[in-house]
Coordinates of C-alpha atoms in Angstrom, one line a residue:
Chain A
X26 CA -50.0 46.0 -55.3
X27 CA -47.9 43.4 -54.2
X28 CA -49.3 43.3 -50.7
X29 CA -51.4 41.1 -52.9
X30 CA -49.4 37.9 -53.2
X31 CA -48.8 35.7 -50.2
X32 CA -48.1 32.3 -51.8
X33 CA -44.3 32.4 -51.5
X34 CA -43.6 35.2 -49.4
X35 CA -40.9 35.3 -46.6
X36 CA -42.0 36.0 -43.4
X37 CA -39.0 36.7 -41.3
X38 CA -39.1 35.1 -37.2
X39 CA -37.8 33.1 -35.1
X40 CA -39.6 29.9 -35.1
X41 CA -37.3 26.6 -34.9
X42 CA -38.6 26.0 -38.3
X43 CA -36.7 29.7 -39.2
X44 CA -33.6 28.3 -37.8
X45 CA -33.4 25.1 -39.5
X46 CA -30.8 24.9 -42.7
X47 CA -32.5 25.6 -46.2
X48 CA -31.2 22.6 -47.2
X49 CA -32.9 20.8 -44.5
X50 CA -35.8 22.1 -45.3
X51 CA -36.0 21.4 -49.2
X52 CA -34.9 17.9 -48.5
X53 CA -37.6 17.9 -46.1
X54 CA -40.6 18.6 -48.7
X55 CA -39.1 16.6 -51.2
X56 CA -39.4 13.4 -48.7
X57 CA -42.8 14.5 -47.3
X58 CA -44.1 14.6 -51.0
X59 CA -43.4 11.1 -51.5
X60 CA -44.6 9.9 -47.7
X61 CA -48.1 12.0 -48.5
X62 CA -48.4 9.8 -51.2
X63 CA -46.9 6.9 -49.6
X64 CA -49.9 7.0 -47.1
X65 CA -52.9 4.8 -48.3
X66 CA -55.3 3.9 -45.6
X67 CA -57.1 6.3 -42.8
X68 CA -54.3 6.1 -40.3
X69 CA -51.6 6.7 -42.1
X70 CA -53.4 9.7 -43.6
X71 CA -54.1 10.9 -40.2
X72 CA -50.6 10.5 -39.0
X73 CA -48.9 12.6 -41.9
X74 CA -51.9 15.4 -41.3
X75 CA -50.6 15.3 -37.6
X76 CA -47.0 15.8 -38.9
X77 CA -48.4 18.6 -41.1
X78 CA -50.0 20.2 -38.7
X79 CA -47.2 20.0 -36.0
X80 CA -44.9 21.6 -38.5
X81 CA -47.5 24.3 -39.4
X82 CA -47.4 25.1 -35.4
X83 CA -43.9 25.1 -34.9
X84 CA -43.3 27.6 -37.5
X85 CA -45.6 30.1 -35.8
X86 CA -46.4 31.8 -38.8
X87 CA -50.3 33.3 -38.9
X88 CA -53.0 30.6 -40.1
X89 CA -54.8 33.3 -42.1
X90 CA -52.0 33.6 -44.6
X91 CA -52.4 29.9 -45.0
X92 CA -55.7 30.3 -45.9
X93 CA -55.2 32.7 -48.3
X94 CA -52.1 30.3 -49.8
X95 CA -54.6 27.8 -50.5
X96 CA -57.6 30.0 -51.7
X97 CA -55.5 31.1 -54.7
X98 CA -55.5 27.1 -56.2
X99 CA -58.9 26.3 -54.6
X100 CA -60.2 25.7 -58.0
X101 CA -57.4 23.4 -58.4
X102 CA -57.7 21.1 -55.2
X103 CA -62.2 20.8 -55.6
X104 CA -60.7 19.7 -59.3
X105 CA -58.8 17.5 -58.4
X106 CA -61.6 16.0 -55.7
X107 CA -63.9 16.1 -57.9
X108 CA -62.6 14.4 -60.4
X109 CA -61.9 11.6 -58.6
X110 CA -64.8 10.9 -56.9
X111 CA -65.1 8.8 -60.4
X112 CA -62.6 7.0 -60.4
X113 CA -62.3 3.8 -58.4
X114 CA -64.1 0.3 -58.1
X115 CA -65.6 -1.6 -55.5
X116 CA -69.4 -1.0 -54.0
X117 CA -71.3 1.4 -56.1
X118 CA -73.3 3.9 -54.4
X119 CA -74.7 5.7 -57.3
X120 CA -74.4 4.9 -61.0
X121 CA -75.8 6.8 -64.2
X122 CA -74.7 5.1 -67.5
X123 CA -70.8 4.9 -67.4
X124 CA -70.7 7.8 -64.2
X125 CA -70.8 5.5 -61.2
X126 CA -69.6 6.3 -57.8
X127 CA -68.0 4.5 -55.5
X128 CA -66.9 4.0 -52.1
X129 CA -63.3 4.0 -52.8
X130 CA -64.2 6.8 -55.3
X131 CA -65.3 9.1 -52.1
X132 CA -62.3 7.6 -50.5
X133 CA -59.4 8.5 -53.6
X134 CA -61.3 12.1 -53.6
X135 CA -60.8 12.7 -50.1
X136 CA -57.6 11.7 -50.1
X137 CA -56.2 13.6 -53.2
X138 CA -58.0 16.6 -51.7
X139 CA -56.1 16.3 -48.5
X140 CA -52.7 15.2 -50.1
X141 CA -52.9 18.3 -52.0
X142 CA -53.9 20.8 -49.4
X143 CA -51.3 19.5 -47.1
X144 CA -48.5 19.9 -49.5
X145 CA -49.4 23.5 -50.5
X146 CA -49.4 24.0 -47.0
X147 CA -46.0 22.4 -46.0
X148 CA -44.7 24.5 -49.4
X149 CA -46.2 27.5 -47.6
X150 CA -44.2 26.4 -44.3
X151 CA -40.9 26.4 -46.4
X152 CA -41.4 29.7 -48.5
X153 CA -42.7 31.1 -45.2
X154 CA -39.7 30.6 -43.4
X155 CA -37.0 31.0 -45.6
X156 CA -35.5 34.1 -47.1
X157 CA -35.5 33.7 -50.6
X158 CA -31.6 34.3 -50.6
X159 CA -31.4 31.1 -48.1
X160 CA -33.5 29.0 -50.7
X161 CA -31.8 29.6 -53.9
X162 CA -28.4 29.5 -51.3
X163 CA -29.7 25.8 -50.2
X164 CA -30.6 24.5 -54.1
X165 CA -27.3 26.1 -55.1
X166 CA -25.6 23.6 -52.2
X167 CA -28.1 21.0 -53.2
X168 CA -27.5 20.9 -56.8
X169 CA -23.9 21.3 -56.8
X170 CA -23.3 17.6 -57.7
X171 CA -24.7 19.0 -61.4
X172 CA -21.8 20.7 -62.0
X173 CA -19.9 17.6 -62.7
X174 CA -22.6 17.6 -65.8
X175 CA -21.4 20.6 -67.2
X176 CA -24.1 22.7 -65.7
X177 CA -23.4 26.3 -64.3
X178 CA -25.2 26.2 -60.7
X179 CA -24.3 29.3 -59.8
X180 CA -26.1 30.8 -62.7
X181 CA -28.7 29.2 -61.9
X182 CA -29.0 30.2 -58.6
X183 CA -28.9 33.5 -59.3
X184 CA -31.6 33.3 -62.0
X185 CA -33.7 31.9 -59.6
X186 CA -32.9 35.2 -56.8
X187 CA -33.2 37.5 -59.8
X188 CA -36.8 36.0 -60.8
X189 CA -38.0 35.6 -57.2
X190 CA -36.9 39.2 -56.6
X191 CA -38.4 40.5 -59.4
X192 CA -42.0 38.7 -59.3
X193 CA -43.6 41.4 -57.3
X194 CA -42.5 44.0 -59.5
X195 CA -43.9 42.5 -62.6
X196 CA -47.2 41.6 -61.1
X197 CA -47.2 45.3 -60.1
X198 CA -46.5 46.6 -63.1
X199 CA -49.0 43.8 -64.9
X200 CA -51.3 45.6 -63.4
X201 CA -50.4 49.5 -63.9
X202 CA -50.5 48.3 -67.8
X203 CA -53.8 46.9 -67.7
X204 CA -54.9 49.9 -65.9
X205 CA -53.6 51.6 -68.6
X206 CA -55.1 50.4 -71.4
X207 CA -58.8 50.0 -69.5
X208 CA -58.0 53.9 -69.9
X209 CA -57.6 54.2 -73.3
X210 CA -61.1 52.1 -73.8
X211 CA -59.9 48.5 -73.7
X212 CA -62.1 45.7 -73.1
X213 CA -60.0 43.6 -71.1
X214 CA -63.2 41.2 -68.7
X215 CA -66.0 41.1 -71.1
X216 CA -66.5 38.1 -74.0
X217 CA -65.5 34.8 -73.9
X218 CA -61.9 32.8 -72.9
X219 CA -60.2 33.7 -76.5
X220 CA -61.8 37.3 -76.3
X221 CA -60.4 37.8 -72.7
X222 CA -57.0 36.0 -74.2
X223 CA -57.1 38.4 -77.2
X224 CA -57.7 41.0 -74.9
X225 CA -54.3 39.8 -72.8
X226 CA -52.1 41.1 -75.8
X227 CA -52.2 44.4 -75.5
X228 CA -50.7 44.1 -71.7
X229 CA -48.6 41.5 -72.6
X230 CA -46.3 43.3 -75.6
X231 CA -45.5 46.7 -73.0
X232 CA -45.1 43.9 -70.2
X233 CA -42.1 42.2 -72.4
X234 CA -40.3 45.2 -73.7
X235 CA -40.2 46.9 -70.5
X236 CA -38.8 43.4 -68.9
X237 CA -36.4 43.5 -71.6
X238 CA -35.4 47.1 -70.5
X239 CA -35.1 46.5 -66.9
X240 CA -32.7 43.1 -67.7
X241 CA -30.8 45.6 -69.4
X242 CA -30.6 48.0 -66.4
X243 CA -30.1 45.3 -63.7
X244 CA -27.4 43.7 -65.8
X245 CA -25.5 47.2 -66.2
X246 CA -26.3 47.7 -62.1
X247 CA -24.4 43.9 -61.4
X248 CA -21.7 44.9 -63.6
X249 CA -21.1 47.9 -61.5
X250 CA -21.0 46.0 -58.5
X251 CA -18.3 43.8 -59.7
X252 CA -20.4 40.4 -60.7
X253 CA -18.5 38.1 -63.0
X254 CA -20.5 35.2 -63.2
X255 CA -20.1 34.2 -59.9
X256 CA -16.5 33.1 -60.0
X257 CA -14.5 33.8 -56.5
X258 CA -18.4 34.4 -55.2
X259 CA -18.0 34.4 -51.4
X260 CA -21.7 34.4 -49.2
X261 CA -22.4 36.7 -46.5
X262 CA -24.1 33.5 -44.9
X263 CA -22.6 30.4 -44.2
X264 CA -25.2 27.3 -44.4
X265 CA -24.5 25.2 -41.7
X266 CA -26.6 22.5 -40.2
X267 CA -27.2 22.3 -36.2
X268 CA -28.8 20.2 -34.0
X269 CA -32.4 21.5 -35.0
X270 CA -31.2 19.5 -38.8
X271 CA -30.8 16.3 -37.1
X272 CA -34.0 16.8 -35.4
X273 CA -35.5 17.2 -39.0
X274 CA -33.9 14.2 -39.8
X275 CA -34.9 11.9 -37.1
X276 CA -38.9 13.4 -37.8
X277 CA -38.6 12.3 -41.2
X278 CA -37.3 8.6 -40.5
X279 CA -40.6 8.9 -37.6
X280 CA -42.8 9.8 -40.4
X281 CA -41.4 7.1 -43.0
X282 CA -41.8 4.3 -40.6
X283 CA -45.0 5.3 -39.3
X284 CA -46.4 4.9 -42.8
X285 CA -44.9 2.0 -43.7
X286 CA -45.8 0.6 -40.5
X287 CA -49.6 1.5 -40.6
X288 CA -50.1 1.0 -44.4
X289 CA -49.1 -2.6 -43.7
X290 CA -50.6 -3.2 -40.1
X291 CA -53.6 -1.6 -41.0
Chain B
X27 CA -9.5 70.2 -47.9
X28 CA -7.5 67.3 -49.8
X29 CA -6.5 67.9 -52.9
X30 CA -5.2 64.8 -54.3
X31 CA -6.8 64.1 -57.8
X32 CA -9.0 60.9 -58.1
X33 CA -10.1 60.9 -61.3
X34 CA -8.2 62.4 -64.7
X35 CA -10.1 62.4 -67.8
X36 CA -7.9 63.2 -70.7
X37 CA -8.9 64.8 -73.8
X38 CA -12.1 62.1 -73.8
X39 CA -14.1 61.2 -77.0
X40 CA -16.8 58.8 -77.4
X41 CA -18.7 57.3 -79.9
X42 CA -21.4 54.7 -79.8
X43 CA -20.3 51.9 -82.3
X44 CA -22.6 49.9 -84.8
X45 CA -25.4 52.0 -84.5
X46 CA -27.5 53.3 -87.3
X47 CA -25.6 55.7 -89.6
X48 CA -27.3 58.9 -88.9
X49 CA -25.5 58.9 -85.2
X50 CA -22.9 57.1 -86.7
X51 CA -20.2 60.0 -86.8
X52 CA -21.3 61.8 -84.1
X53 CA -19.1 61.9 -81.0
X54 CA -21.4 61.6 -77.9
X55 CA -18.7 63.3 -75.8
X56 CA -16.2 65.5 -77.5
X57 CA -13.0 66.7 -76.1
X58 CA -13.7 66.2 -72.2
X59 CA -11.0 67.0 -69.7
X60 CA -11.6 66.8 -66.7
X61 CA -9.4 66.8 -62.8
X62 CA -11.7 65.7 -60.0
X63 CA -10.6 65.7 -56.6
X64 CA -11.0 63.4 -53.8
X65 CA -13.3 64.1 -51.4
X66 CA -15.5 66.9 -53.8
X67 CA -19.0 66.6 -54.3
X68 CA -19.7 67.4 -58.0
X69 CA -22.8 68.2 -59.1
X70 CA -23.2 67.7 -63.3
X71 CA -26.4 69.1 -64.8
X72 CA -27.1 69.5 -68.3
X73 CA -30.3 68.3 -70.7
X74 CA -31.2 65.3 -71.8
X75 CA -28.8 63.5 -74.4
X76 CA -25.9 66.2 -73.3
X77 CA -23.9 63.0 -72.2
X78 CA -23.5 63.2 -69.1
X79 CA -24.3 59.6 -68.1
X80 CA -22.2 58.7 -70.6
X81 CA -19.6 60.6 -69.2
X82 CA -20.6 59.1 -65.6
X83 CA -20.2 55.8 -67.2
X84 CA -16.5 56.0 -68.4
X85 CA -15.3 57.0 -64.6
X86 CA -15.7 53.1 -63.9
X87 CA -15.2 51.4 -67.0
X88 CA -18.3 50.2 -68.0
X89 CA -17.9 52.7 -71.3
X90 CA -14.3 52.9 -73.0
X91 CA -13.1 56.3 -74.5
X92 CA -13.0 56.4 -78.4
X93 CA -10.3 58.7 -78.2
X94 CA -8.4 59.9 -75.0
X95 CA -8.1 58.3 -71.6
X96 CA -9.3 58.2 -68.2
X97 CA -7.5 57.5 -64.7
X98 CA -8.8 56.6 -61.8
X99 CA -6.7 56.8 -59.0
X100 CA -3.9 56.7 -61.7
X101 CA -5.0 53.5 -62.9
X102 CA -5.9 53.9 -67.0
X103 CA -9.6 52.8 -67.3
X104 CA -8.7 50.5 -70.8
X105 CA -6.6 48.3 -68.4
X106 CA -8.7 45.1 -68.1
X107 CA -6.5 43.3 -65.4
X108 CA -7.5 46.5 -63.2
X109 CA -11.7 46.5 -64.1
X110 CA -12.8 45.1 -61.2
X111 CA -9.9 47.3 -59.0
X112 CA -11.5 50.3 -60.7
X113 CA -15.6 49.0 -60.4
X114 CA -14.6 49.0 -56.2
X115 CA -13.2 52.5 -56.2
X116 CA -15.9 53.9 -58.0
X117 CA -19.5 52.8 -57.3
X118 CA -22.8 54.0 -59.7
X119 CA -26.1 54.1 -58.1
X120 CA -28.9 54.3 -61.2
X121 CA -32.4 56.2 -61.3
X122 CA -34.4 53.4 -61.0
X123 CA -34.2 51.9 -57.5
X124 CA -36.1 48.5 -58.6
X125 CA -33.6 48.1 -61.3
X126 CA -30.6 47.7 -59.3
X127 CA -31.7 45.6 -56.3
X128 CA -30.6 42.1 -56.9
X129 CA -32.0 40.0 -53.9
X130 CA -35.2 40.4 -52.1
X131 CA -34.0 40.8 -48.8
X132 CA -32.1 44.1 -47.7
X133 CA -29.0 42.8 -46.3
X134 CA -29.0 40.3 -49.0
X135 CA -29.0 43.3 -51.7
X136 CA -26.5 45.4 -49.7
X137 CA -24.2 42.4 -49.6
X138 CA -24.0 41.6 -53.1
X139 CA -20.8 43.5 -54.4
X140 CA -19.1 42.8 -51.4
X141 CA -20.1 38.7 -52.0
X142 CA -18.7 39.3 -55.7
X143 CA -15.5 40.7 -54.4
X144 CA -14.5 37.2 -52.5
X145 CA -14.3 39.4 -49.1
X146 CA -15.0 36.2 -46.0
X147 CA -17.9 36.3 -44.4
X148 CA -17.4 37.8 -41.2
X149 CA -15.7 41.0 -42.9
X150 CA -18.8 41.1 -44.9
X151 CA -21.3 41.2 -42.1
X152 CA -19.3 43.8 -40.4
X153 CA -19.3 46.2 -44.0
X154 CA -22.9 45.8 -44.7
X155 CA -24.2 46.6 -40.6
X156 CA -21.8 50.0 -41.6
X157 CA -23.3 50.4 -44.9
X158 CA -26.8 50.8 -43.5
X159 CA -25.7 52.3 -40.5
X160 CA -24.4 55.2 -42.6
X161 CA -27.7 55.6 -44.6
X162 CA -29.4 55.4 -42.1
X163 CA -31.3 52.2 -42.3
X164 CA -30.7 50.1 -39.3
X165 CA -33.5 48.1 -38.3
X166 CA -34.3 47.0 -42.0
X167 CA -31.9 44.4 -42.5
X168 CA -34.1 41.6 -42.8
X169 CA -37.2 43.3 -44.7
X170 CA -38.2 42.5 -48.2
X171 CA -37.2 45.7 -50.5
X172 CA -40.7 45.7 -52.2
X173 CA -42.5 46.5 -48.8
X174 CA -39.6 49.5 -48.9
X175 CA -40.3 53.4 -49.7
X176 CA -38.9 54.3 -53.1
X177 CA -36.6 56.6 -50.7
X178 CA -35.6 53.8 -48.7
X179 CA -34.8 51.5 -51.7
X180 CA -32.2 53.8 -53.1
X181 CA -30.6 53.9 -49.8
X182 CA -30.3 50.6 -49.9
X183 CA -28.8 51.0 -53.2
X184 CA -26.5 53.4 -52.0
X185 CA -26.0 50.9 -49.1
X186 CA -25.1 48.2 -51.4
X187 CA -22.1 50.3 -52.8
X188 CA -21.0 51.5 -49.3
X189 CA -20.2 48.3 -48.5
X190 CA -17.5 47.9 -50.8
X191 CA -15.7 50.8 -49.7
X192 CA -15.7 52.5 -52.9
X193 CA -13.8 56.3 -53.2
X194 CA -16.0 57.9 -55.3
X195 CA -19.8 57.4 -55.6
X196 CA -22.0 58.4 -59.3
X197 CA -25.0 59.0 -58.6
X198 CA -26.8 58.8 -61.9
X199 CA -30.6 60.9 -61.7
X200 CA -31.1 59.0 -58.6
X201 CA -34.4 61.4 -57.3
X202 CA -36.0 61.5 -60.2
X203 CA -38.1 59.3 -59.7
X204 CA -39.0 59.6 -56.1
X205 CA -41.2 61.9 -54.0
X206 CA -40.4 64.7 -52.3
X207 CA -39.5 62.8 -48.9
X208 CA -37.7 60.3 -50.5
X209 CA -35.6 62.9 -52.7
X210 CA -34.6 64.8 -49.4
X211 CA -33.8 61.5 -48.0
X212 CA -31.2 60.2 -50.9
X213 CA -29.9 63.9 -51.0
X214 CA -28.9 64.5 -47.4
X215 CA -27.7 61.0 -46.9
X216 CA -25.8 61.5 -50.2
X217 CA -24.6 64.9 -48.2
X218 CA -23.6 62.6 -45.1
X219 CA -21.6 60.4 -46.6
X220 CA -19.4 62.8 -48.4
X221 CA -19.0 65.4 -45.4
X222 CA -18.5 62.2 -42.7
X223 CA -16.6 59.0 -45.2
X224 CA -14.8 62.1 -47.4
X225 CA -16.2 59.7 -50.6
X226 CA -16.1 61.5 -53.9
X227 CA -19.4 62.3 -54.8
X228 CA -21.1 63.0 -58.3
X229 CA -24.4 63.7 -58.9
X230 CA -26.1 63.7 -61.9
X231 CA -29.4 65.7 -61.9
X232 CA -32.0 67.5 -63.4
X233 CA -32.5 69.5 -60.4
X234 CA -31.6 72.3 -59.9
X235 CA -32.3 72.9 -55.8
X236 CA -29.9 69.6 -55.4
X237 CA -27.4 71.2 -57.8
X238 CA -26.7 74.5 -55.7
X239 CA -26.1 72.3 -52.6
X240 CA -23.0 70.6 -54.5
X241 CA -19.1 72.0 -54.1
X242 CA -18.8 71.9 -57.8
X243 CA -21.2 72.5 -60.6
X244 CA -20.4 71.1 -64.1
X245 CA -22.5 71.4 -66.7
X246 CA -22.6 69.5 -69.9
X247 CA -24.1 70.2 -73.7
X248 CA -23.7 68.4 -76.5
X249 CA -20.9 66.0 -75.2
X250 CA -18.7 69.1 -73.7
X251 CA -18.2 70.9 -70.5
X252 CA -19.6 74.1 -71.0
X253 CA -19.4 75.5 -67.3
X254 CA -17.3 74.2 -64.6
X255 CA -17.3 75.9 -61.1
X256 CA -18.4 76.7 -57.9
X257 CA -22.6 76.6 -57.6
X258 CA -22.2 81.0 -57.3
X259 CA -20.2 81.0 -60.5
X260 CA -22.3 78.5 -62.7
X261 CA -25.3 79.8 -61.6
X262 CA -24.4 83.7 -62.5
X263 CA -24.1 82.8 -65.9
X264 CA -27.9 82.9 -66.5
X265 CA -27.6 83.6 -70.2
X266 CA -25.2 80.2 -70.9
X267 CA -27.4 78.3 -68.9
X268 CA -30.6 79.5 -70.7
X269 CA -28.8 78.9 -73.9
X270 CA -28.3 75.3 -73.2
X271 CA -31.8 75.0 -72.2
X272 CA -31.1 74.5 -68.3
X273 CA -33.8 75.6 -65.4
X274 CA -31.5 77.9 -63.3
X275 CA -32.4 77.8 -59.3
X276 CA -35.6 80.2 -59.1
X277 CA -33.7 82.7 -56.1
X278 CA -31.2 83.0 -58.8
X279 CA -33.1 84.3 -61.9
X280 CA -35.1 86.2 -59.6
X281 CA -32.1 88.3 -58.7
X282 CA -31.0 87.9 -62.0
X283 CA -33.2 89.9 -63.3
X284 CA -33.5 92.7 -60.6
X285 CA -30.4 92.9 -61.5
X286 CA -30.5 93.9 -65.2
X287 CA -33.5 96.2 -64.2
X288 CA -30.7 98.3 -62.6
X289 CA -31.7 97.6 -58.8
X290 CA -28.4 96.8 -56.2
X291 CA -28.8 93.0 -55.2
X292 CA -26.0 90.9 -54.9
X293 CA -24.1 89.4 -57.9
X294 CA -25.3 85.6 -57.2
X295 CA -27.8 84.1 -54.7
X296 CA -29.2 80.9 -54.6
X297 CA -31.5 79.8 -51.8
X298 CA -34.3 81.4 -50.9
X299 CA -33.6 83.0 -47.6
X300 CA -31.0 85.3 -49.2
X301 CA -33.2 85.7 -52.2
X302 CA -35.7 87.3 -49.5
X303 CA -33.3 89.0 -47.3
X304 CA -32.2 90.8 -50.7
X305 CA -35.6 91.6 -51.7
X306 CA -36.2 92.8 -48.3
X307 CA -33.3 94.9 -48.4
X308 CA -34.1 96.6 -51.8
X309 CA -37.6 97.5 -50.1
X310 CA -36.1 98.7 -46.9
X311 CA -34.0 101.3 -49.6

């Protein structure tokens, strides 16, 4: 069911966090992925987790669903850790052969492990918070200056609504198929990765022409209401930024310096 | 009742072009004429591949006639200056509910056309609060149409067309493929707007129940109007209907074929409670 999903799911409220501009927002996480890997000593790792955490608060949105956000690419984040326990020089703890680890291994790890869970869950923040209309609204704004290169934003933007829209309604239907097919004596957990992948085929060909069919459908359903490709396109919501944007603002210069100022004083 | 005509179809052929050459000469519709008024509710029934979406889909333009023409509010549907004139005055709401939902949010979906249209803002705020006001789903604006009955979606769909103020609304098998709740919900909502907005209303169904509660019955076979009338008269015509393959409302054939076994029942009934107050009356005799 699509219950299933909560990575990138809209939670509607009325946090401050809901009232800031999209725009703000994806600014926002762009900035905060370079400061999370601006920070390279304890303290300003600890200041940016206290920024995280502060905007995880202020968008009041349940913890849980964070939690379940981040179970999803837990596999993905110990990876990552682990991996890089590995790497680095400097006093060896433990060596076997060319595996050695290292002090600044344990520290990389634990800082790659925390970079990446923080940034999921500053992603979660945004997707949380933001209609999905708002977000492809605020990259449509964001990426106008692309037009001047020729490309269609607009059409883009709408892509993007279409495909977020649409998500839930595939993974459903992902899933109706492979019930399906179990049915009819399909083996689709047993054997080995290319067995399983093998397997995959037979939900994958129904999943495609049906897509195909409802593009079809959809496209005939825009037509009826009038779209043309978005020229003389007029929005039902005006972005606007308020006070709460310069407030987003003035956090992110707080952030910057902080980080500069403790990766150098400290 | 007004009686001004909305929509004229004119001596109406179609063909699909460039497909394979068995259906290549075959007219999908053939000869249709056709006066429908403003403000009726139409209901148009016939089996599948009779052509009546076909039909439905030349009334805003998204289909051009082969042969013949049709007006809408006396504007000829081949004028392309007029197409998106035409696409606001009549609105199409399809089976499938997830098909036709563009945004994931519901007052982002019912918004749409009106956003295609140019219309500012405010006005369009004001339109879509209306729209769901009038199908009766206040209180949902801001929810995500997958968490949304399959009832609920095609109001929103419905909803999305109200807001552009449209005359005339096709409604194109849009309960079959819902449950029973959600079917009565489409259907008297459907019911609403025509009695309440006066908006033009034709349904395309396979039901027959839905059919009898309609002004006007047409039914459609092999790309021609074969019945056209009031639900009473279509429905007396058992023997064309069975002909064509069509279900005919139980009630009916019931009394339908008292009838021929020589009891005294009335000429035409089609909901239940005079189906039983006729049987009743037969065993009161």
């Amino acid at each position: 069911m699509s219950g299933d999903i909560v990575f990138g799911r809209f939670m509607p409220g009325n946090s401050v966090i809901h009232r800031i501009d999209p725009r703000s927002k994806i600014l926002f996480l762009t900035a905060y992925v370079i400061f999370a890997f601006a920070a390279e000593n304890y303290v300003s790792m600890l200041l940016i987790t206290l920024a995280s955490i502060f905007v995880i608060v202020s968008a009041k949105i349940k913890f849980k669903l964070y939690l379940e956000s981040l179970k999803v690419i837990l596999f993905v984040v110990l990876f990552a850790g682990a991996l890089n326990i590995f790497n680095g020089s400097g006093h060896i703890l433990w060596e076997y052969g060319i595996i050695k680890i290292t002090e600044e291994g344990i520290k990389n790890s634990l800082f790659v492990t925390l970079r990446i869970t923080l940034l999921i869950a500053v992603s979660c923040v945004l997707s949380f918070t933001t209609s999905p209309t708002d977000l492809t609204d605020g990259l449509e704004h964001i990426l106008k200056p692309l037009e001047l290169l020729h490309i269609r934003v607009g059409d883009v933007a709408m892509m993007m609504t279409v495909a977020i829209r649409f998500i839930p309604i595939f993974t459903e239907e992902t899933n109706k198929i492979t019930n399906a097919q179990k049915a009819r004596g399909a083996d689709m957990d047993g054997g080995n990765i290319f067995k399983r992948v093998k397997a995959f085929i037979p939900v994958l060909i129904p999943l495609f022409v049906s897509s195909f069919r409802r593009a079809d459908d959809l496209a005939l359903a825009m037509e009826c209401r009038c779209y043309n490709g978005g020229k003389g396109r007029t929005r039902m919501k005006k972005l606007c930024f308020s006070r709460v944007d310069i407030g987003v603002l003035l956090f992110s210069i707080l952030i910057f310096t902080g980080i500069v100022y403790c990766n150098i004083y400290f | 009742m007004v009686t001004e005509s909305l929509i004229q179809i004119k001596n109406l052929y179609y063909k699909y072009e460039g497909k394979d050459d068995v259906s290549k000469n075959e007219y999908v519709l053939n000869g249709i004429n056709l006066d429908i008024k403003k403000g009726e509710f139409i209901a148009l029934i016939g089996r599948n591949g009779s052509g009546k979406s076909t039909l439905a889909k030349h009334l805003n333009s998204v289909c051009l006639p082969s042969k013949g023409d049709v007006f809408v509010d006396g504007i000829n549907t081949k004028d392309d200056k007029f197409l998106y004139k035409i696409r606001t005055k009549v609105g199409q709401v399809f089976q499938n509910p997830d098909n036709q939902i563009v945004a994931s949010i519901v007052e982002d979906d019912v918004a749409f056309g009106c956003e295609n249209l140019g219309i500012p803002p405010d006005e369009i705020r004001f339109r879509v609060n209306k729209a769901l006001t009038a199908v009766d789903m206040c209180g949902y604006e801001k929810h995500s149409v997958n968490t949304l009955s399959g009832g609920q979606k095609q109001r929103v769909a419905i909803a999305g067309i109200i807001a552009m103020e449209p005359e005339c609304i096709i409604l194109d098998e849009p309960t079959s493929m819902l449950d029973p709740k959600g079917r009565e919900e489409v259907i008297s909502t459907v019911m609403k707007l025509n009695r309440e907005k006066k908006i033009t209303v034709i349904l395309i169904t396979h039901n027959m129940e839905e059919a009898v509660s309609a002004d006007r019955v047409i039914v459609m076979g092999s790309g021609k109007i074969i019945l056209d009338g009031t639900p009473q008269n279509v429905f007396s015509k058992i023997e064309t209907l069975n002909e064509y393959e069509l279900d005919v409302p139980q009630a009916s054939e019931l009394i339908y074929r008292l009838a021929q076994k020589g009891f005294d029942v009335p000429e035409c009934i089609l909901n239940e409670e005079d189906c039983v107050n006729a049987l009743l009356k037969i065993m009161q005799d």
